[in-house]
Coordinates of C-alpha atoms in Angstrom, one line a residue:
X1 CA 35.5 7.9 -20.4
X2 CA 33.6 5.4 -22.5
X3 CA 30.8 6.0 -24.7
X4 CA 28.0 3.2 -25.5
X5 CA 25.1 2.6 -27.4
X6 CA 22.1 4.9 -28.2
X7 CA 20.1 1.5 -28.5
X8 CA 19.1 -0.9 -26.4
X9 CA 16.6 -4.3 -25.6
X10 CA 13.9 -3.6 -23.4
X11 CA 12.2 -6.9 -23.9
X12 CA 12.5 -9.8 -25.9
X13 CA 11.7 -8.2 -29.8
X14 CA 11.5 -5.0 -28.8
X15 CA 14.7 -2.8 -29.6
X16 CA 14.5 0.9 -28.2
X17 CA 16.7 4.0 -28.4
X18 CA 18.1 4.5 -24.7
X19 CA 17.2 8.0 -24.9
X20 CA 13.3 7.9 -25.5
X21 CA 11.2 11.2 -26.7
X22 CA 8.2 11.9 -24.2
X23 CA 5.2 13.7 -25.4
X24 CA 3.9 14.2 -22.6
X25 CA 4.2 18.4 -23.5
X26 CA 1.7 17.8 -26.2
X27 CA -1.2 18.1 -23.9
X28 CA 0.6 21.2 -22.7
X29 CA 0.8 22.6 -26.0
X30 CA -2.6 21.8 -26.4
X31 CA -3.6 24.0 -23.0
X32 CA -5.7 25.8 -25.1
X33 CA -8.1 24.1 -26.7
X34 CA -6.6 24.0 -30.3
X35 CA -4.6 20.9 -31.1
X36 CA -1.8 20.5 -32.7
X37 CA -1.4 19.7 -36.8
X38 CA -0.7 15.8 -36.7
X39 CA 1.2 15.9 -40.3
X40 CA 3.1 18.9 -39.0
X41 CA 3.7 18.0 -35.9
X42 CA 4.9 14.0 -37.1
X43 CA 7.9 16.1 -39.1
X44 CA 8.8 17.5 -36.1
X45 CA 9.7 13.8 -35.2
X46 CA 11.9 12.7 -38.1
X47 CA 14.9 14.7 -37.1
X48 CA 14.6 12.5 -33.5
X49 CA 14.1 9.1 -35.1
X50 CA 16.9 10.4 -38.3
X51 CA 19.5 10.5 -35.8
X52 CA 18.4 7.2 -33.6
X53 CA 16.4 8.5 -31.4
X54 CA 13.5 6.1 -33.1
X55 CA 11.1 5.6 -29.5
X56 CA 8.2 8.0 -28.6
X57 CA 6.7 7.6 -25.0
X58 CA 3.0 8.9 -24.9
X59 CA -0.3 7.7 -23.4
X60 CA -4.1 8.1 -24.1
X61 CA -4.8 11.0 -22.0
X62 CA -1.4 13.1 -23.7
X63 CA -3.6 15.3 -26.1
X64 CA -3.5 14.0 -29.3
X65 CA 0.1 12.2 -29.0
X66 CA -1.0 9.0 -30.1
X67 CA -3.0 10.5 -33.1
X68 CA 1.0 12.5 -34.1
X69 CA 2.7 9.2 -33.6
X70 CA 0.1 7.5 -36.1
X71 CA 0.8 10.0 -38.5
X72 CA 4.4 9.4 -38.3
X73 CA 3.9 5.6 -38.6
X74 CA 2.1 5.9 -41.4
X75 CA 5.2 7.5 -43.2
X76 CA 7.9 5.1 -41.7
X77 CA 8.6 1.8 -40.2
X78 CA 11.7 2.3 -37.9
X79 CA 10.2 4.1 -35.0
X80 CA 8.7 2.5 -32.0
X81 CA 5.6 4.0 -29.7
X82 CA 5.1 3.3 -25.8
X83 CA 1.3 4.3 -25.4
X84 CA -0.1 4.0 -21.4
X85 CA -4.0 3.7 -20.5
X86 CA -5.1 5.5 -17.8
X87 CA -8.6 4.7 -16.7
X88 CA -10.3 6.5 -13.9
X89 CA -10.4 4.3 -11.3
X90 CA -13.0 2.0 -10.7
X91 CA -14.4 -1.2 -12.1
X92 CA -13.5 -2.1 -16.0
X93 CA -14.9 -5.1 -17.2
X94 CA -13.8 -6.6 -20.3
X95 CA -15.6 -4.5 -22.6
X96 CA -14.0 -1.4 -21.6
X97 CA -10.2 -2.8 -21.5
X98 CA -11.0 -4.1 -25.1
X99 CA -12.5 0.2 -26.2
X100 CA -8.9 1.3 -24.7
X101 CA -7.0 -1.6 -26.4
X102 CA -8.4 -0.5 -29.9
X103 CA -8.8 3.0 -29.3
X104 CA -4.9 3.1 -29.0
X105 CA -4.7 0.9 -31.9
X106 CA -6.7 3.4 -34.2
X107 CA -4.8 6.3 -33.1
X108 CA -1.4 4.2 -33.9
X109 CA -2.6 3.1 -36.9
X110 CA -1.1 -0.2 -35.9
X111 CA -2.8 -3.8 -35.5
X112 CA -0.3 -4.8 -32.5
X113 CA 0.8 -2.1 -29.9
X114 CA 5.0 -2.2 -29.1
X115 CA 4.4 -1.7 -25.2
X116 CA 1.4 -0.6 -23.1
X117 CA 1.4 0.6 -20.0
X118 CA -0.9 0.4 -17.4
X119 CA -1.4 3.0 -14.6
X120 CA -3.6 2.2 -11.2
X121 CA -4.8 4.9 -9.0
X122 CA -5.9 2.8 -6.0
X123 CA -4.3 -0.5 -4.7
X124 CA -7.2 -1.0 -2.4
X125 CA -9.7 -1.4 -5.6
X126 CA -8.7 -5.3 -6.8
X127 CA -10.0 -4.0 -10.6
X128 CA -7.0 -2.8 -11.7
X129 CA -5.9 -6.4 -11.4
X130 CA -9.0 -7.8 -13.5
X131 CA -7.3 -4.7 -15.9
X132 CA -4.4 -6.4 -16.1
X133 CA -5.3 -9.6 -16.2
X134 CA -7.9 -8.4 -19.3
X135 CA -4.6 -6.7 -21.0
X136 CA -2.9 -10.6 -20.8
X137 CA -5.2 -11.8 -22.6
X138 CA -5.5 -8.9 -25.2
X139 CA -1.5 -9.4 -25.5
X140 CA -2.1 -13.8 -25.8
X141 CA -4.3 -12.7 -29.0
X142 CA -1.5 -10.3 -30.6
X143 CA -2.8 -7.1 -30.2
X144 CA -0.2 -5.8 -27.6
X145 CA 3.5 -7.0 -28.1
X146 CA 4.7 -6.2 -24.3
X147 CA 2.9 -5.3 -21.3
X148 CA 4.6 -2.5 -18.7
X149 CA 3.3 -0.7 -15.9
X150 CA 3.6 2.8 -14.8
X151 CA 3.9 4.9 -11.4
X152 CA 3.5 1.6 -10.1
X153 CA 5.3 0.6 -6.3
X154 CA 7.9 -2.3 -5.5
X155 CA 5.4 -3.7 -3.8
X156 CA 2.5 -4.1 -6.2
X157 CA 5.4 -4.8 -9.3
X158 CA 6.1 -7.6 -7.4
X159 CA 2.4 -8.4 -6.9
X160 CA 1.5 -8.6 -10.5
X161 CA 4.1 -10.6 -11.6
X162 CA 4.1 -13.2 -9.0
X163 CA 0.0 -13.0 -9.8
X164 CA 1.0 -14.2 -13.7
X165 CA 0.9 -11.2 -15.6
X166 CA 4.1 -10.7 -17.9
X167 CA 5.1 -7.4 -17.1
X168 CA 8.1 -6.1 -18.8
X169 CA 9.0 -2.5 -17.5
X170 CA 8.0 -0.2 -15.3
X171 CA 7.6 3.7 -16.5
X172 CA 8.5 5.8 -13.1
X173 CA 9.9 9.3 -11.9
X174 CA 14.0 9.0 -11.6
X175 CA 16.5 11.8 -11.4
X176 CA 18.7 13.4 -9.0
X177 CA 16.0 15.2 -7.2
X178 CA 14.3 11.6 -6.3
X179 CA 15.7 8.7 -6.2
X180 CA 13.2 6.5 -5.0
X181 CA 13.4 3.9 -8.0
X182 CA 17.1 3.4 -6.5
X183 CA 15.7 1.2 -4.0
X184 CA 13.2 -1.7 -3.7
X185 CA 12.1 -0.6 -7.3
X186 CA 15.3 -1.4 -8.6
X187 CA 15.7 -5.1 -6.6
X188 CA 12.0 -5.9 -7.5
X189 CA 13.3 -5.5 -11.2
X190 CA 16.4 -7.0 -11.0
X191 CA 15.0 -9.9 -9.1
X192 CA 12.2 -10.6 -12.2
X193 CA 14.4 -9.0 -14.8
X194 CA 11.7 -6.3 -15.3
X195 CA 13.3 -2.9 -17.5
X196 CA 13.2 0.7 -15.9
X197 CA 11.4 3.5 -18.2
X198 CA 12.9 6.9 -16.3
X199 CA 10.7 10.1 -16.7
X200 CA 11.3 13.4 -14.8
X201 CA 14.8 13.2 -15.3
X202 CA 15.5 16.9 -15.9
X203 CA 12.6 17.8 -13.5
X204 CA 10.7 19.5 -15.9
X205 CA 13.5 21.3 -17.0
X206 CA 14.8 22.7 -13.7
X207 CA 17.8 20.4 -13.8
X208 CA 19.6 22.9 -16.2
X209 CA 21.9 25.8 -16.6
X210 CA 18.8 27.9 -17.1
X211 CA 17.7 27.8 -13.2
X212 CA 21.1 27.6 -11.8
X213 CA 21.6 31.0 -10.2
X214 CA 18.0 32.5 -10.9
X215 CA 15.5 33.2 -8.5
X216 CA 12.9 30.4 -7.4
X217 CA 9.8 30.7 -9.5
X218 CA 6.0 30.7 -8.4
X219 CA 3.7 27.9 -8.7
X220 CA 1.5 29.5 -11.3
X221 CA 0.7 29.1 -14.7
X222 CA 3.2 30.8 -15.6
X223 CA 5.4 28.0 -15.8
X224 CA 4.5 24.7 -17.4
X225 CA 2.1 21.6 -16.2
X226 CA 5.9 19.7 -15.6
X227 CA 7.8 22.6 -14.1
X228 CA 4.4 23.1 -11.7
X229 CA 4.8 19.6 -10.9
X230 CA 8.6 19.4 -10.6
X231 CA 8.3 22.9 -8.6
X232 CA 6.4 21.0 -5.6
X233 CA 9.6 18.2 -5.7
X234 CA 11.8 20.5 -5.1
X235 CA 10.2 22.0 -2.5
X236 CA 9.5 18.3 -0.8
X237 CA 13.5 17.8 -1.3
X238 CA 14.2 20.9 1.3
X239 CA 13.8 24.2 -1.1
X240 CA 15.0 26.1 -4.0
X241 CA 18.3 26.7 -1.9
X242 CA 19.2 23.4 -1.4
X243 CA 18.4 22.6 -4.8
X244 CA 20.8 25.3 -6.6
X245 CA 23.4 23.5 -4.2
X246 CA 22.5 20.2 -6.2
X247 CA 22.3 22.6 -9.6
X248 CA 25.8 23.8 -8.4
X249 CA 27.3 20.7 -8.2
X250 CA 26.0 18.8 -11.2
X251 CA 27.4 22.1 -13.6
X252 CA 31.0 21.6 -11.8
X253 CA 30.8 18.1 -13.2
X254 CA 29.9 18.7 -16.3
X255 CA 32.5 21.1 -16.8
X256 CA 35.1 18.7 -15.7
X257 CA 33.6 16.2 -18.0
X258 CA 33.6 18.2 -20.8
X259 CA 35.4 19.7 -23.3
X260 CA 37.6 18.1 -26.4
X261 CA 37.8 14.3 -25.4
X262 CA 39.3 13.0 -28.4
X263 CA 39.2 9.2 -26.9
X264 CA 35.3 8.9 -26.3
X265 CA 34.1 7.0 -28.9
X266 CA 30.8 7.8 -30.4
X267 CA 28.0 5.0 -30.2
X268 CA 25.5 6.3 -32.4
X269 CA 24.4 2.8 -34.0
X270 CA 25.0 3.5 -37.7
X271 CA 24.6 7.1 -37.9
X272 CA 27.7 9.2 -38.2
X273 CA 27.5 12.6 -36.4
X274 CA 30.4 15.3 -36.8
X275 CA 30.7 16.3 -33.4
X276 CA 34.4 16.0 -32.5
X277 CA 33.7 18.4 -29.0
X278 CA 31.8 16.6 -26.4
X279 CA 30.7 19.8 -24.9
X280 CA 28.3 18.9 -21.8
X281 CA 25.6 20.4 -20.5
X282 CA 24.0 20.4 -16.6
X283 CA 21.7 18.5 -18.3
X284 CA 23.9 15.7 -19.9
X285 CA 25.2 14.8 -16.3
X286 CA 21.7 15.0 -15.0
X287 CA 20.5 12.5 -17.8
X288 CA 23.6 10.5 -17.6
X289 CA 23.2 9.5 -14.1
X290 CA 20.1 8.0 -14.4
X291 CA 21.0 6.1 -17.5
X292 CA 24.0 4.3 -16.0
X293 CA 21.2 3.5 -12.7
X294 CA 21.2 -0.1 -12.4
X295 CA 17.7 -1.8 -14.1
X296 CA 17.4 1.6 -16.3
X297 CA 16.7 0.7 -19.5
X298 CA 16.2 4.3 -21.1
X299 CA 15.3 7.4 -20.0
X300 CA 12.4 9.8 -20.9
X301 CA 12.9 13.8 -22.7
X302 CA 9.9 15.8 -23.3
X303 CA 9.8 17.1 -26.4
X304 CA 7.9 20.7 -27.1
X305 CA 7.2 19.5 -31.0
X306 CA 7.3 22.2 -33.5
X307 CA 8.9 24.2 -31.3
X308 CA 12.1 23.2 -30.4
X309 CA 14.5 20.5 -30.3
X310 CA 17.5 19.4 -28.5
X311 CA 18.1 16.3 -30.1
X312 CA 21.8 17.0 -30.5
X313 CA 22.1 17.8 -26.9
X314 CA 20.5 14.2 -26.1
X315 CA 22.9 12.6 -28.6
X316 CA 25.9 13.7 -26.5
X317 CA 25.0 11.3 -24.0
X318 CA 26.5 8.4 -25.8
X319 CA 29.9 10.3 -25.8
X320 CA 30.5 10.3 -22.4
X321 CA 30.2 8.6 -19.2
X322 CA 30.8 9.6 -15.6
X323 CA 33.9 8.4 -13.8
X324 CA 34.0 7.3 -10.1
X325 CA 35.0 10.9 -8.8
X326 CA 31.9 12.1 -10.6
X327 CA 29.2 9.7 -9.0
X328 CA 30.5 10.3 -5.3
X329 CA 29.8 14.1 -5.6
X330 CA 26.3 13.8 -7.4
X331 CA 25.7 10.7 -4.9
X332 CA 26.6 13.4 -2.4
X333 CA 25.0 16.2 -3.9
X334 CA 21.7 14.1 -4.0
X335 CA 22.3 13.0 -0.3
X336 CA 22.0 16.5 1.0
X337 CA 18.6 17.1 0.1
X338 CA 15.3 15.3 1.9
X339 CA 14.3 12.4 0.1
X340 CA 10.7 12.4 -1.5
X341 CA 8.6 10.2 0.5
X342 CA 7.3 7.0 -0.3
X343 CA 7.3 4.7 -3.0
X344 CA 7.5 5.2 -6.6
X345 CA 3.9 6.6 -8.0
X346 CA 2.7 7.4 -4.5
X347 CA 2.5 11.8 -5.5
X348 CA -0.6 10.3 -7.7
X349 CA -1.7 8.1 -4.4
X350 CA -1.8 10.1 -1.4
X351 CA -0.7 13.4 -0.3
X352 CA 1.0 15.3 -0.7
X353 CA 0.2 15.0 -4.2
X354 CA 3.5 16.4 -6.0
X355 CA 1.3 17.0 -9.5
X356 CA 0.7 20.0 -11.2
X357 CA -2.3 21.3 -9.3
X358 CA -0.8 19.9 -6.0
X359 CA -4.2 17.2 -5.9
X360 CA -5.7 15.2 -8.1
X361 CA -8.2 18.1 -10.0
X362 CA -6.2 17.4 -13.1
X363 CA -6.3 13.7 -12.8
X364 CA -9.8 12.1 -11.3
X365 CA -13.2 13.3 -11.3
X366 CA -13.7 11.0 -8.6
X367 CA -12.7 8.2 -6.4
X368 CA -15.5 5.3 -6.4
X369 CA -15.8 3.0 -3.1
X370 CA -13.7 -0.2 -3.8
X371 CA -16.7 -2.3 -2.9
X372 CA -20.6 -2.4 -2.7
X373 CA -22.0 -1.4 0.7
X374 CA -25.5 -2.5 2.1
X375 CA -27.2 -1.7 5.4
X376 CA -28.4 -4.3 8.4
X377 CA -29.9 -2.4 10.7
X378 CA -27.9 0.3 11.6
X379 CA -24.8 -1.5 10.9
X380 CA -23.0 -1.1 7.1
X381 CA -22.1 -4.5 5.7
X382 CA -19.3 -4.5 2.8
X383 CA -18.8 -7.7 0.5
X384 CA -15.7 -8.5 -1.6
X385 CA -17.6 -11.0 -3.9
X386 CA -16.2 -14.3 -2.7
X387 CA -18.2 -17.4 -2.7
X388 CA -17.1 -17.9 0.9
X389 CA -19.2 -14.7 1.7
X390 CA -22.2 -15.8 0.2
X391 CA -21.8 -19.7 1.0
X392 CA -21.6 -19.0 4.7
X393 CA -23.5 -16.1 5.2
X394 CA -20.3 -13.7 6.4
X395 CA -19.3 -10.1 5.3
X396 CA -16.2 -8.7 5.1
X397 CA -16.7 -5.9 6.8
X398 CA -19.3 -4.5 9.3
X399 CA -19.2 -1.1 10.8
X400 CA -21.3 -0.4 14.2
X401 CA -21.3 2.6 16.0
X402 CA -17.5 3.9 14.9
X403 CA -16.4 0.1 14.9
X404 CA -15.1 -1.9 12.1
X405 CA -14.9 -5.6 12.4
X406 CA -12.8 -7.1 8.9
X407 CA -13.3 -10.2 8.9
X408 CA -10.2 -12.9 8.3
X409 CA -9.2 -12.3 4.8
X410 CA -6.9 -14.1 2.4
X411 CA -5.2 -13.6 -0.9
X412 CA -8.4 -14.8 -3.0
X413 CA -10.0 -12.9 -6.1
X414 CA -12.5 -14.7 -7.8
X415 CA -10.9 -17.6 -8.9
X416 CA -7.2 -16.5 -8.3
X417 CA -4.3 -16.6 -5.4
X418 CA -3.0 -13.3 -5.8
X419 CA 0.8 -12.7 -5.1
X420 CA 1.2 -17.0 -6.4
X421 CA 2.9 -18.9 -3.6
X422 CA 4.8 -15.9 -2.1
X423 CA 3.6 -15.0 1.3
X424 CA 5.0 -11.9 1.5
X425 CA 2.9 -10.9 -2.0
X426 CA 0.0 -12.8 -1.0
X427 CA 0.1 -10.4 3.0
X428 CA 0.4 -7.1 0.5
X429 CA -2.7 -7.9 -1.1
X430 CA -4.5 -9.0 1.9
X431 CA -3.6 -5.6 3.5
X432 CA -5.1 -4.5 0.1
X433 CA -8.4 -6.0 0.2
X434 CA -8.9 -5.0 3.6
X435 CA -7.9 -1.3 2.9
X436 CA -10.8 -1.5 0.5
X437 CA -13.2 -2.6 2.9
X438 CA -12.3 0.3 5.0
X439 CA -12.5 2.8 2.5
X440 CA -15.8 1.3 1.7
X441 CA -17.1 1.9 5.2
X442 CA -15.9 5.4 5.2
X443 CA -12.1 4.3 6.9
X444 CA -8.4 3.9 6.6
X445 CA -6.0 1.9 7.5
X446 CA -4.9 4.4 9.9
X447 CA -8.2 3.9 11.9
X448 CA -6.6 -0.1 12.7
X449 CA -6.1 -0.5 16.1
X450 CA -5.8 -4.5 16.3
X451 CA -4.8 -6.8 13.9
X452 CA -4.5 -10.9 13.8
X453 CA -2.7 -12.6 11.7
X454 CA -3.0 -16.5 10.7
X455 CA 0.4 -18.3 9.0
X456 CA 0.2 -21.8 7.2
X457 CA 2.2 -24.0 8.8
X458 CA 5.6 -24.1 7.6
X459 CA 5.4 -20.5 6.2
X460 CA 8.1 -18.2 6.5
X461 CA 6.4 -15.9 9.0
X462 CA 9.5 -13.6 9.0
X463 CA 8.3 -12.6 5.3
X464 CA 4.8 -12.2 6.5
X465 CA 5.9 -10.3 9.2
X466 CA 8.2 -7.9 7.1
X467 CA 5.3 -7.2 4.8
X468 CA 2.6 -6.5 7.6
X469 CA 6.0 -4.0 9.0
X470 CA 6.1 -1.9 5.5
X471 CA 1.9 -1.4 5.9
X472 CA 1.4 -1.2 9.2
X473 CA 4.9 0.5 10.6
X474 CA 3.8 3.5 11.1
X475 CA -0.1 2.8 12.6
X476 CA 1.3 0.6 14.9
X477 CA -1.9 -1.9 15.9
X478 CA -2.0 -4.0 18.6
X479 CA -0.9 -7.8 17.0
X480 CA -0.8 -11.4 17.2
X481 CA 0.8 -14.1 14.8
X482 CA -0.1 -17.2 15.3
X483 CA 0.4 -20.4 12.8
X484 CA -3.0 -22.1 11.9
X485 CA -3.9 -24.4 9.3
X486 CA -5.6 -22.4 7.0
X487 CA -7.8 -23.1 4.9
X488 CA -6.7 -23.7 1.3
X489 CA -3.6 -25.0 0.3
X490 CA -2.3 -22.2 -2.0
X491 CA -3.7 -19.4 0.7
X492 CA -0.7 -19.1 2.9
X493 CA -1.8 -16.2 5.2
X494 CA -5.1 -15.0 6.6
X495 CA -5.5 -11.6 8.6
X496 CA -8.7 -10.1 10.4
X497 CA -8.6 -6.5 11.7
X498 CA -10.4 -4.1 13.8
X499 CA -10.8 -0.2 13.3
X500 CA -12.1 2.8 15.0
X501 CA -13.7 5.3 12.8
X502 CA -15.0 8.7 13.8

């Protein structure tokens, strides 16, 4: 076995410890009502950043995290803070982005934020693109160093990047129990060179020695926010029997793993440790597995501050690594159990909503309509805002008597090409825009029962055809391709759909 280092680069200038402390448990901590003492509570930290463990992942809706982490700043310089903004969905103009920008900043006590990342609750809405594209230019002026997203798809990853925005790493669930990321995620990054944050990597705890063997627990509040959440997973993965299987199978390893190994070689960056047992835990193997993932850059461990600590436990990931023997029988262990549908992010997208509450009660006070709606008639018009719209006297949608028309739609927003010259990108956000125009009109795209799709000449329609497959698979609309010169050069695809509604 081979040990390596508790550091690591997730983006050009910013160094991070490969093991990062969440504080996502501070809101939890704060269930009721009384927040925590930021002095004391920054102390709590100093033992975690003494030893290496120098990065603290938190976000503007974590209780007062962000106010802790200031209060640790303020005493030291060697630690580094991952903040997220999470708006409720909707329209954010430039005003707003720039409140969140320096609201974090205050709490931080820091003129330039290390990384913020951005979370979007629907795809449909184009606003969390003008978010993004508000956060470029807040990062262009110095007040962010990096920009990363988080619970974000391969799909819309891809999107943003090929759209111009620099993102460096994307913050998603990863473990044993779902390995989604594994996938497209991790191509997407490797294709763009885009880092992996991994969160939920002990599943709130249940990847441990303390469920293996023990009875399954109810969804109440008797258990934490996380374990709540991490409870509904493994029920989505095919039960709490199945899961001690996985449980079983990850202690055996770590018991073979463990033990005196006098040839690992501790990589603790400067800091000398006396530990000359590498004594593992179900929840070193769980952790390691995830950190050796290809396009992980670190991984994510709540921390209950104050209360109690396992730094040392954390530390013995860097003395250790898992052989080939190890990885087949957790590969195995993982294959036995049903895979969590979807993409990454989609348990905050659409049902069923692996969170806490099991919806979105905890998250969203409400779900605005992507785009304006007006009345002709008794029809319901919707417009996107295009100059086309208005120029020609079209709207993007009208809905008569349960039918939808969309008109044909291209990769346009404002005054952008989104997806860039990638046609696959460009069909996503299409499919996007017109999703919006559905949900506008009180539809989905599972109410499409025709679509028609227009290629540029000398476009790879196999790409455009692939992309309109990973939307459209499972609806199954009547189609037809055709190549058409379309108009604008840069706008490679156009598409136009009908829908019943009830």
């Amino acid at each position: 076995m081979t040990a390596d280092s508790i550091r690591g680069l997730l983006a050009p200038g910013l160094e991070i410890s490969r093991v990062v402390t969440g504080l996502w448990q501070v809101a939890d901590q704060e269930r009721g009502g009384v927040p925590l003492d930021p002095a004391a509570a920054s102390r709590a930290m100093d033992r975690y950043a003494d030893l290496g463990l120098s990065t603290f992942d938190m976000a503007d809706h974590y209780g007062s995290a962000e106010v802790i982490a200031g209060a640790l700043a303020a005493r030291r310089d060697d630690v580094r803070f991952l903040t997220k903004w999470v708006p409720e969905p909707g329209a954010a103009g430039a005003e707003k982005v720039a409140v969140a920008v320096d609201r974090a900043r205050t709490r931080l006590g820091t003129e330039c934020i290390d990384l913020l990342q951005f979370h979007a609750w629907n795809y449909a809405d184009p606003s969390w693109l003008d978010c993004l594209f508000e956060l470029a230019e807040h990062q262009a002026a110095g007040r962010i160093r990096h920009l990363g997203l988080t619970n974000c798809d391969a799909v819309h990853l891809d999107m943003a990047v090929r759209s111009g925005v620099p993102i460096v790493s994307n913050q998603v669930c990863f473990s044993l129990l779902d390995r989604r990321a594994a996938g497209a995620m991790t191509e997407v990054c490797r294709q763009h060179g885009i880092a992996l944050l991994a969160y939920g990597t002990l599943a709130g705890g249940f990847l441990s020695e303390r469920w293996l063997g023990r009875p399954e627990p109810p969804i109440d509040e008797s258990l934490t926010w996380s374990q709540m959440k991490y409870r509904r997973f493994i029920d989505e993965a095919g039960g709490w029997d199945r899961f001690q299987g996985l449980l079983e199978v990850v202690a055996r390893v770590a018991g073979r793993l463990g033990g005196n190994n006098p040839d690992v070689t501790l990589g603790l960056a400067e800091r000398e440790v006396d530990h000359p047992d590498v004594t593992l835990g179900l929840a070193n193997v769980a952790c390691r597995y995830v950190l050796e993932q290809r396009a992980v850059a670190g991984i994510i461990v709540g921390a209950r501050l104050g209360e109690r600590s396992h730094v040392e436990e954390n530390l013995n990931l860097f003395r250790f690594s898992l052989d080939d023997e190890a990885r087949r029988e957790l590969d195995d262990a993982c294959a036995a159990l049903d895979p969590i549908p979807g993409d990454c992010g989609d348990e905050y997208r659409r049902p069923p909503f692996l969170t806490a509450s099991g919806d979105l009660s905890h998250h969203l006070t409400h779900l605005p309509a992507p785009y304006p709606v007006q009345r002709s008639g008794t029809n319901r018009l919707v417009s996107t805002g295009t100059p086309w719209e208005e120029m020609a006297g079209y709207s993007r949608a009208v809905r008569s008597d349960g039918r939808i028309h969309v008109a044909g739609t291209t990769a346009s927003h404002g005054n952008r090409v989104i997806g860039g010259r990638d046609p696959a990108a460009q069909t996503h956000f299409i499919v996007d825009k017109i999703e919006g125009a559905l949900q506008s009109l009180g539809a989905a795209l599972d109410d499409v029962v025709r679509t028609r799709v227009y290629i540029r000449e000398g476009v790879d329609w196999e790409a455009v055809a692939r992309a309109h497959g990973v939307r459209f698979g499972r609806i199954r609309p009547a189609n037809t391709m055709v190549y058409a010169n379309t108009i604008g050069e840069d706008l490679l695809v156009e598409i136009e759909v009908e829908a019943e509604a009830g």
